[in-house]
Amino acid sequence: MSSPFVPYDPSIDTPMGYRHLLLIYCVVWAVQLAYGGYAVLQWKRSRKNKSE
Amino acid sequence: MSRMGKALFGLWSVMTFSLLGYGLFVALGDSPPDAEQGNMIRAFYYHFPNWIGAGIFLPLNLLASVAYLALRKKNVLAATKADALALATAEMGVLYCVLGMITGSLWGRVEWGIWWAWDARLTTTLMLALIYIAYLMVRRISSGSSRATICAVLAIFGFVDMPIVYMSTTWWRTQHPAPVFGGGDGSGIAPSMMRATLWNVTAWVAWGVLVAGIRYRGELQAQLREQEDALRVLEEASIEEASNV
Protein backbone atom coordinates (compact mmCIF):
# COMPACT_ATOMS: atom_id res chain seq x y z
CA MET A 1 0.00 0.00 0.00
CA SER A 2 2.61 2.51 1.10
CA SER A 3 5.01 3.92 -1.48
CA PRO A 4 8.55 4.83 -0.49
CA PHE A 5 7.95 8.42 -1.64
CA VAL A 6 4.58 9.38 -0.17
CA PRO A 7 4.42 8.96 3.62
CA TYR A 8 1.61 6.88 5.12
CA ASP A 9 0.99 6.32 8.79
CA PRO A 10 -2.07 4.09 9.50
CA SER A 11 -2.50 5.68 12.95
CA ILE A 12 -3.21 9.15 11.50
CA ASP A 13 -4.03 8.50 7.81
CA THR A 14 -6.80 6.70 5.96
CA PRO A 15 -6.21 4.51 2.89
CA MET A 16 -8.38 6.91 0.86
CA GLY A 17 -6.33 9.88 2.11
CA TYR A 18 -3.16 8.14 1.06
CA ARG A 19 -4.55 7.29 -2.40
CA HIS A 20 -5.74 10.86 -2.94
CA LEU A 21 -2.45 12.35 -1.78
CA LEU A 22 -0.59 10.12 -4.23
CA LEU A 23 -3.05 11.14 -6.98
CA ILE A 24 -2.58 14.86 -6.25
CA TYR A 25 1.18 14.65 -6.70
CA CYS A 26 0.93 12.41 -9.79
CA VAL A 27 -1.76 14.54 -11.48
CA VAL A 28 0.14 17.81 -10.95
CA TRP A 29 3.38 16.38 -12.34
CA ALA A 30 1.69 14.57 -15.24
CA VAL A 31 -0.39 17.56 -16.37
CA GLN A 32 2.42 20.09 -15.98
CA LEU A 33 4.95 17.90 -17.81
CA ALA A 34 2.43 17.17 -20.57
CA TYR A 35 1.79 20.89 -21.08
CA GLY A 36 5.53 21.60 -20.94
CA GLY A 37 5.99 18.99 -23.68
CA TYR A 38 3.22 20.61 -25.74
CA ALA A 39 4.88 24.05 -25.37
CA VAL A 40 8.25 22.67 -26.50
CA LEU A 41 6.59 20.91 -29.45
CA GLN A 42 4.84 24.12 -30.57
CA TRP A 43 8.10 26.05 -30.25
CA LYS A 44 10.04 23.46 -32.30
CA ARG A 45 7.27 23.41 -34.93
CA SER A 46 7.35 27.19 -35.29
CA ARG A 47 11.16 27.15 -35.56
CA LYS A 48 10.94 24.48 -38.26
CA ASN A 49 8.37 26.53 -40.19
CA LYS A 50 10.55 29.63 -39.87
CA SER A 51 13.60 27.88 -41.34
CA GLU A 52 11.61 26.52 -44.34
CA MET B 1 17.87 32.84 -29.78
CA SER B 2 21.10 34.66 -28.91
CA ARG B 3 23.93 32.95 -27.03
CA MET B 4 23.04 34.97 -23.93
CA GLY B 5 19.38 33.95 -24.28
CA LYS B 6 20.34 30.28 -24.61
CA ALA B 7 22.56 30.49 -21.51
CA LEU B 8 19.77 32.16 -19.50
CA PHE B 9 17.24 29.58 -20.71
CA GLY B 10 19.57 26.73 -19.73
CA LEU B 11 20.31 28.27 -16.33
CA TRP B 12 16.61 28.90 -15.63
CA SER B 13 15.73 25.33 -16.65
CA VAL B 14 18.35 23.81 -14.36
CA MET B 15 17.28 26.10 -11.50
CA THR B 16 13.59 25.23 -12.02
CA PHE B 17 14.10 21.47 -12.03
CA SER B 18 16.38 21.72 -8.97
CA LEU B 19 13.70 23.77 -7.17
CA LEU B 20 10.97 21.30 -8.15
CA GLY B 21 13.07 18.36 -6.94
CA TYR B 22 13.90 20.06 -3.65
CA GLY B 23 10.30 21.24 -3.23
CA LEU B 24 9.09 17.66 -3.66
CA PHE B 25 11.61 16.43 -1.10
CA VAL B 26 10.60 19.09 1.45
CA ALA B 27 6.87 18.50 0.86
CA LEU B 28 6.98 14.71 1.23
CA GLY B 29 10.00 14.04 3.38
CA ASP B 30 11.03 17.05 5.37
CA SER B 31 7.80 18.53 6.74
CA PRO B 32 5.80 17.15 9.66
CA PRO B 33 2.28 15.67 9.39
CA ASP B 34 -0.60 17.73 10.77
CA ALA B 35 -2.30 16.96 14.10
CA GLU B 36 -5.77 16.98 12.48
CA GLN B 37 -5.18 16.08 8.83
CA GLY B 38 -2.23 13.71 9.23
CA ASN B 39 -0.16 13.38 6.05
CA MET B 40 -3.03 14.78 3.96
CA ILE B 41 -1.72 18.24 4.88
CA ARG B 42 0.96 17.60 2.23
CA ALA B 43 -1.74 18.08 -0.41
CA PHE B 44 -1.58 21.80 0.45
CA TYR B 45 2.00 22.06 -0.87
CA TYR B 46 0.78 21.03 -4.34
CA HIS B 47 -2.59 22.81 -4.13
CA PHE B 48 -1.62 26.29 -2.97
CA PRO B 49 1.14 26.96 -5.60
CA ASN B 50 -1.50 26.47 -8.32
CA TRP B 51 -3.49 29.41 -7.00
CA ILE B 52 -0.38 31.57 -6.70
CA GLY B 53 0.37 30.61 -10.30
CA ALA B 54 -3.15 31.53 -11.43
CA GLY B 55 -2.87 34.74 -9.38
CA ILE B 56 0.29 35.69 -11.31
CA PHE B 57 -0.45 34.51 -14.85
CA LEU B 58 -4.07 35.64 -15.22
CA PRO B 59 -3.26 39.26 -14.23
CA LEU B 60 -0.32 39.07 -16.67
CA ASN B 61 -2.82 38.01 -19.34
CA LEU B 62 -4.88 41.10 -18.50
CA LEU B 63 -1.82 43.39 -18.77
CA ALA B 64 -0.76 41.81 -22.07
CA SER B 65 -4.32 42.16 -23.44
CA VAL B 66 -4.47 45.85 -22.45
CA ALA B 67 -1.02 46.36 -23.99
CA TYR B 68 -2.19 44.72 -27.21
CA LEU B 69 -5.22 47.02 -27.46
CA ALA B 70 -3.07 50.09 -26.74
CA LEU B 71 -0.33 49.15 -29.25
CA ARG B 72 -2.16 47.48 -32.13
CA LYS B 73 -2.34 50.62 -34.28
CA LYS B 74 0.93 52.21 -33.16
CA ASN B 75 3.46 49.39 -33.10
CA VAL B 76 2.50 46.14 -34.83
CA LEU B 77 5.54 44.16 -33.62
CA ALA B 78 5.04 45.16 -29.96
CA ALA B 79 1.31 44.40 -30.26
CA THR B 80 2.10 40.96 -31.72
CA LYS B 81 4.45 40.30 -28.80
CA ALA B 82 1.74 41.38 -26.35
CA ASP B 83 -0.79 39.07 -28.02
CA ALA B 84 1.63 36.11 -27.93
CA LEU B 85 2.26 36.84 -24.24
CA ALA B 86 -1.50 36.99 -23.62
CA LEU B 87 -1.91 33.50 -25.08
CA ALA B 88 1.02 32.01 -23.15
CA THR B 89 -0.11 33.49 -19.83
CA ALA B 90 -3.77 32.51 -20.38
CA GLU B 91 -2.84 28.88 -21.05
CA MET B 92 -0.59 28.78 -18.01
CA GLY B 93 -3.25 30.46 -15.85
CA VAL B 94 -5.94 28.01 -16.96
CA LEU B 95 -3.63 25.09 -16.27
CA TYR B 96 -2.96 26.30 -12.71
CA CYS B 97 -6.66 27.00 -12.19
CA VAL B 98 -7.74 23.54 -13.33
CA LEU B 99 -5.00 21.84 -11.29
CA GLY B 100 -6.02 23.90 -8.26
CA MET B 101 -9.60 22.66 -8.62
CA ILE B 102 -8.57 19.01 -9.14
CA THR B 103 -6.18 18.97 -6.19
CA GLY B 104 -8.73 20.81 -4.03
CA SER B 105 -11.42 18.32 -4.96
CA LEU B 106 -9.19 15.33 -4.12
CA TRP B 107 -8.35 16.93 -0.77
CA GLY B 108 -12.01 17.88 -0.11
CA ARG B 109 -13.23 14.32 -0.62
CA VAL B 110 -10.94 13.18 2.20
CA GLU B 111 -11.33 16.11 4.62
CA TRP B 112 -14.90 17.29 3.95
CA GLY B 113 -16.34 14.01 2.66
CA ILE B 114 -17.43 15.67 -0.59
CA TRP B 115 -15.83 16.18 -4.00
CA TRP B 116 -17.39 19.55 -4.62
CA ALA B 117 -19.58 22.18 -2.93
CA TRP B 118 -21.57 24.80 -4.83
CA ASP B 119 -20.42 27.53 -2.48
CA ALA B 120 -19.32 31.00 -3.57
CA ARG B 121 -15.56 30.29 -3.70
CA LEU B 122 -15.76 27.09 -5.70
CA THR B 123 -18.51 28.32 -8.02
CA THR B 124 -16.74 31.60 -8.87
CA THR B 125 -13.50 29.66 -9.39
CA LEU B 126 -15.23 27.29 -11.79
CA MET B 127 -16.64 30.31 -13.64
CA LEU B 128 -13.13 31.80 -13.85
CA ALA B 129 -11.77 28.60 -15.37
CA LEU B 130 -14.67 28.38 -17.84
CA ILE B 131 -14.24 32.03 -18.90
CA TYR B 132 -10.57 31.49 -19.70
CA ILE B 133 -11.24 28.14 -21.39
CA ALA B 134 -13.78 30.02 -23.56
CA TYR B 135 -11.07 32.62 -24.25
CA LEU B 136 -8.66 29.90 -25.43
CA MET B 137 -11.39 28.29 -27.55
CA VAL B 138 -12.17 31.62 -29.24
CA ARG B 139 -8.46 32.01 -30.00
CA ARG B 140 -8.35 28.56 -31.53
CA ILE B 141 -11.50 28.67 -33.67
CA SER B 142 -11.27 32.26 -34.91
CA SER B 143 -8.70 33.65 -37.32
CA GLY B 144 -7.72 36.88 -39.01
CA SER B 145 -6.76 40.27 -37.66
CA SER B 146 -9.84 40.63 -35.44
CA ARG B 147 -8.97 37.49 -33.42
CA ALA B 148 -6.45 39.21 -31.16
CA THR B 149 -8.74 42.22 -30.58
CA ILE B 150 -11.76 40.05 -29.68
CA CYS B 151 -9.63 37.94 -27.35
CA ALA B 152 -8.08 40.97 -25.66
CA VAL B 153 -11.54 42.41 -24.93
CA LEU B 154 -12.74 39.01 -23.70
CA ALA B 155 -9.70 38.75 -21.39
CA ILE B 156 -10.46 42.15 -19.85
CA PHE B 157 -14.08 41.19 -19.15
CA GLY B 158 -13.04 37.72 -17.95
CA PHE B 159 -10.62 39.14 -15.42
CA VAL B 160 -13.48 40.83 -13.55
CA ASP B 161 -14.18 37.43 -11.94
CA MET B 162 -10.69 37.23 -10.42
CA PRO B 163 -11.18 39.68 -7.51
CA ILE B 164 -14.62 38.14 -6.91
CA VAL B 165 -12.94 34.72 -6.47
CA TYR B 166 -10.45 36.18 -4.01
CA MET B 167 -13.06 38.08 -2.00
CA SER B 168 -15.72 35.35 -2.12
CA THR B 169 -14.73 33.84 1.24
CA THR B 170 -14.99 37.29 2.82
CA TRP B 171 -18.23 38.38 1.16
CA TRP B 172 -20.15 35.09 1.58
CA ARG B 173 -20.16 32.16 3.97
CA THR B 174 -18.28 29.38 2.22
CA GLN B 175 -17.07 25.87 2.84
CA HIS B 176 -13.61 26.94 1.72
CA PRO B 177 -11.13 28.36 4.27
CA ALA B 178 -10.28 32.11 4.23
CA PRO B 179 -7.46 33.29 1.94
CA VAL B 180 -3.98 32.40 3.19
CA PHE B 181 -2.80 35.98 2.70
CA GLY B 182 -4.94 38.86 3.94
CA GLY B 183 -7.73 36.57 5.12
CA GLY B 184 -8.12 38.28 8.50
CA ASP B 185 -7.78 36.65 11.94
CA GLY B 186 -6.51 33.08 11.84
CA SER B 187 -5.31 33.26 8.23
CA GLY B 188 -1.71 32.56 7.26
CA ILE B 189 0.51 29.50 7.24
CA ALA B 190 1.68 27.58 10.32
CA PRO B 191 5.45 28.02 10.87
CA SER B 192 6.00 24.25 10.45
CA MET B 193 4.45 24.43 6.97
CA MET B 194 6.14 27.63 5.83
CA ARG B 195 9.32 26.10 4.41
CA ALA B 196 7.57 23.47 2.27
CA THR B 197 5.00 26.02 1.10
CA LEU B 198 7.53 28.66 0.05
CA TRP B 199 9.83 26.19 -1.74
CA ASN B 200 6.96 24.71 -3.71
CA VAL B 201 5.42 28.07 -4.56
CA THR B 202 8.82 29.29 -5.81
CA ALA B 203 9.42 26.07 -7.75
CA TRP B 204 6.03 25.98 -9.51
CA VAL B 205 6.11 29.70 -10.33
CA ALA B 206 9.61 29.24 -11.81
CA TRP B 207 8.21 26.32 -13.84
CA GLY B 208 5.33 28.51 -15.02
CA VAL B 209 7.73 31.24 -16.14
CA LEU B 210 9.85 28.67 -18.00
CA VAL B 211 6.95 27.01 -19.82
CA ALA B 212 5.09 30.26 -20.54
CA GLY B 213 8.37 31.65 -21.92
CA ILE B 214 8.71 28.68 -24.28
CA ARG B 215 5.06 28.95 -25.32
CA TYR B 216 5.47 32.70 -25.89
CA ARG B 217 8.45 32.19 -28.21
CA GLY B 218 6.62 29.52 -30.19
CA GLU B 219 3.47 31.62 -30.56
CA LEU B 220 5.42 34.77 -31.47
CA GLN B 221 7.35 32.97 -34.20
CA ALA B 222 4.12 31.44 -35.54
CA GLN B 223 2.37 34.83 -35.62
CA LEU B 224 5.33 36.59 -37.28
CA ARG B 225 5.38 33.83 -39.87
CA GLU B 226 1.62 34.29 -40.45
CA GLN B 227 2.14 38.04 -40.93
CA GLU B 228 5.02 37.46 -43.38
CA ASP B 229 2.89 35.04 -45.39
CA ALA B 230 -0.01 37.50 -45.49
CA LEU B 231 2.32 40.31 -46.66
CA ARG B 232 3.79 38.06 -49.36
CA VAL B 233 0.33 37.19 -50.66
CA LEU B 234 -0.59 40.90 -50.75
CA GLU B 235 2.64 41.79 -52.58
CA GLU B 236 2.12 39.03 -55.14
CA ALA B 237 -1.47 40.15 -55.68
CA SER B 238 -0.44 43.79 -56.20
CA ILE B 239 2.33 42.77 -58.64
CA GLU B 240 -0.14 40.64 -60.60
CA GLU B 241 -2.63 43.50 -60.65
CA ALA B 242 0.03 45.95 -61.87
CA SER B 243 1.11 43.58 -64.67
CA ASN B 244 -2.51 43.18 -65.79
CA VAL B 245 -2.88 46.97 -66.06
CSV table of N, CA and C in Angstrom, one decimal, chain A residues 2-21:
chain,number,residue,atom,x,y,z
A,2,SER,N,1.8,1.3,1.0
A,2,SER,CA,2.6,2.5,1.1
A,2,SER,C,3.7,2.6,0.1
A,3,SER,N,3.9,3.8,-0.5
A,3,SER,CA,5.0,3.9,-1.5
A,3,SER,C,6.2,4.5,-0.7
A,4,PRO,N,7.4,4.3,-1.2
A,4,PRO,CA,8.5,4.8,-0.5
A,4,PRO,C,8.6,6.4,-0.5
A,5,PHE,N,7.9,7.0,-1.5
A,5,PHE,CA,8.0,8.4,-1.6
A,5,PHE,C,6.9,9.2,-0.9
A,6,VAL,N,5.7,8.7,-0.8
A,6,VAL,CA,4.6,9.4,-0.2
A,6,VAL,C,4.3,8.8,1.2
A,7,PRO,N,4.5,9.5,2.3
A,7,PRO,CA,4.4,9.0,3.6
A,7,PRO,C,3.0,8.5,4.0
A,8,TYR,N,2.9,7.4,4.7
A,8,TYR,CA,1.6,6.9,5.1
A,8,TYR,C,1.8,6.3,6.5
A,9,ASP,N,1.0,6.8,7.4
A,9,ASP,CA,1.0,6.3,8.8
A,9,ASP,C,-0.4,5.9,9.1
A,10,PRO,N,-0.7,4.6,9.3
A,10,PRO,CA,-2.1,4.1,9.5
A,10,PRO,C,-2.7,4.7,10.8
A,11,SER,N,-1.9,5.1,11.7
A,11,SER,CA,-2.5,5.7,12.9
A,11,SER,C,-3.1,7.1,12.8
A,12,ILE,N,-2.7,7.8,11.7
A,12,ILE,CA,-3.2,9.1,11.5
A,12,ILE,C,-3.8,9.3,10.1
A,13,ASP,N,-3.5,8.4,9.2
A,13,ASP,CA,-4.0,8.5,7.8
A,13,ASP,C,-5.0,7.4,7.5
A,14,THR,N,-5.9,7.7,6.5
A,14,THR,CA,-6.8,6.7,6.0
A,14,THR,C,-6.3,6.2,4.6
A,15,PRO,N,-6.7,5.0,4.2
A,15,PRO,CA,-6.2,4.5,2.9
A,15,PRO,C,-6.7,5.4,1.8
A,16,MET,N,-7.9,6.0,1.9
A,16,MET,CA,-8.4,6.9,0.9
A,16,MET,C,-7.5,8.2,0.8
A,17,GLY,N,-7.2,8.7,2.0
A,17,GLY,CA,-6.3,9.9,2.1
A,17,GLY,C,-5.0,9.7,1.4
A,18,TYR,N,-4.4,8.5,1.7
A,18,TYR,CA,-3.2,8.1,1.1
A,18,TYR,C,-3.3,8.1,-0.5
A,19,ARG,N,-4.3,7.4,-0.9
A,19,ARG,CA,-4.5,7.3,-2.4
A,19,ARG,C,-4.7,8.7,-3.0
A,20,HIS,N,-5.5,9.5,-2.4
A,20,HIS,CA,-5.7,10.9,-2.9
A,20,HIS,C,-4.5,11.7,-2.9
A,21,LEU,N,-3.7,11.6,-1.9
A,21,LEU,CA,-2.4,12.3,-1.8
A,21,LEU,C,-1.5,12.0,-2.9
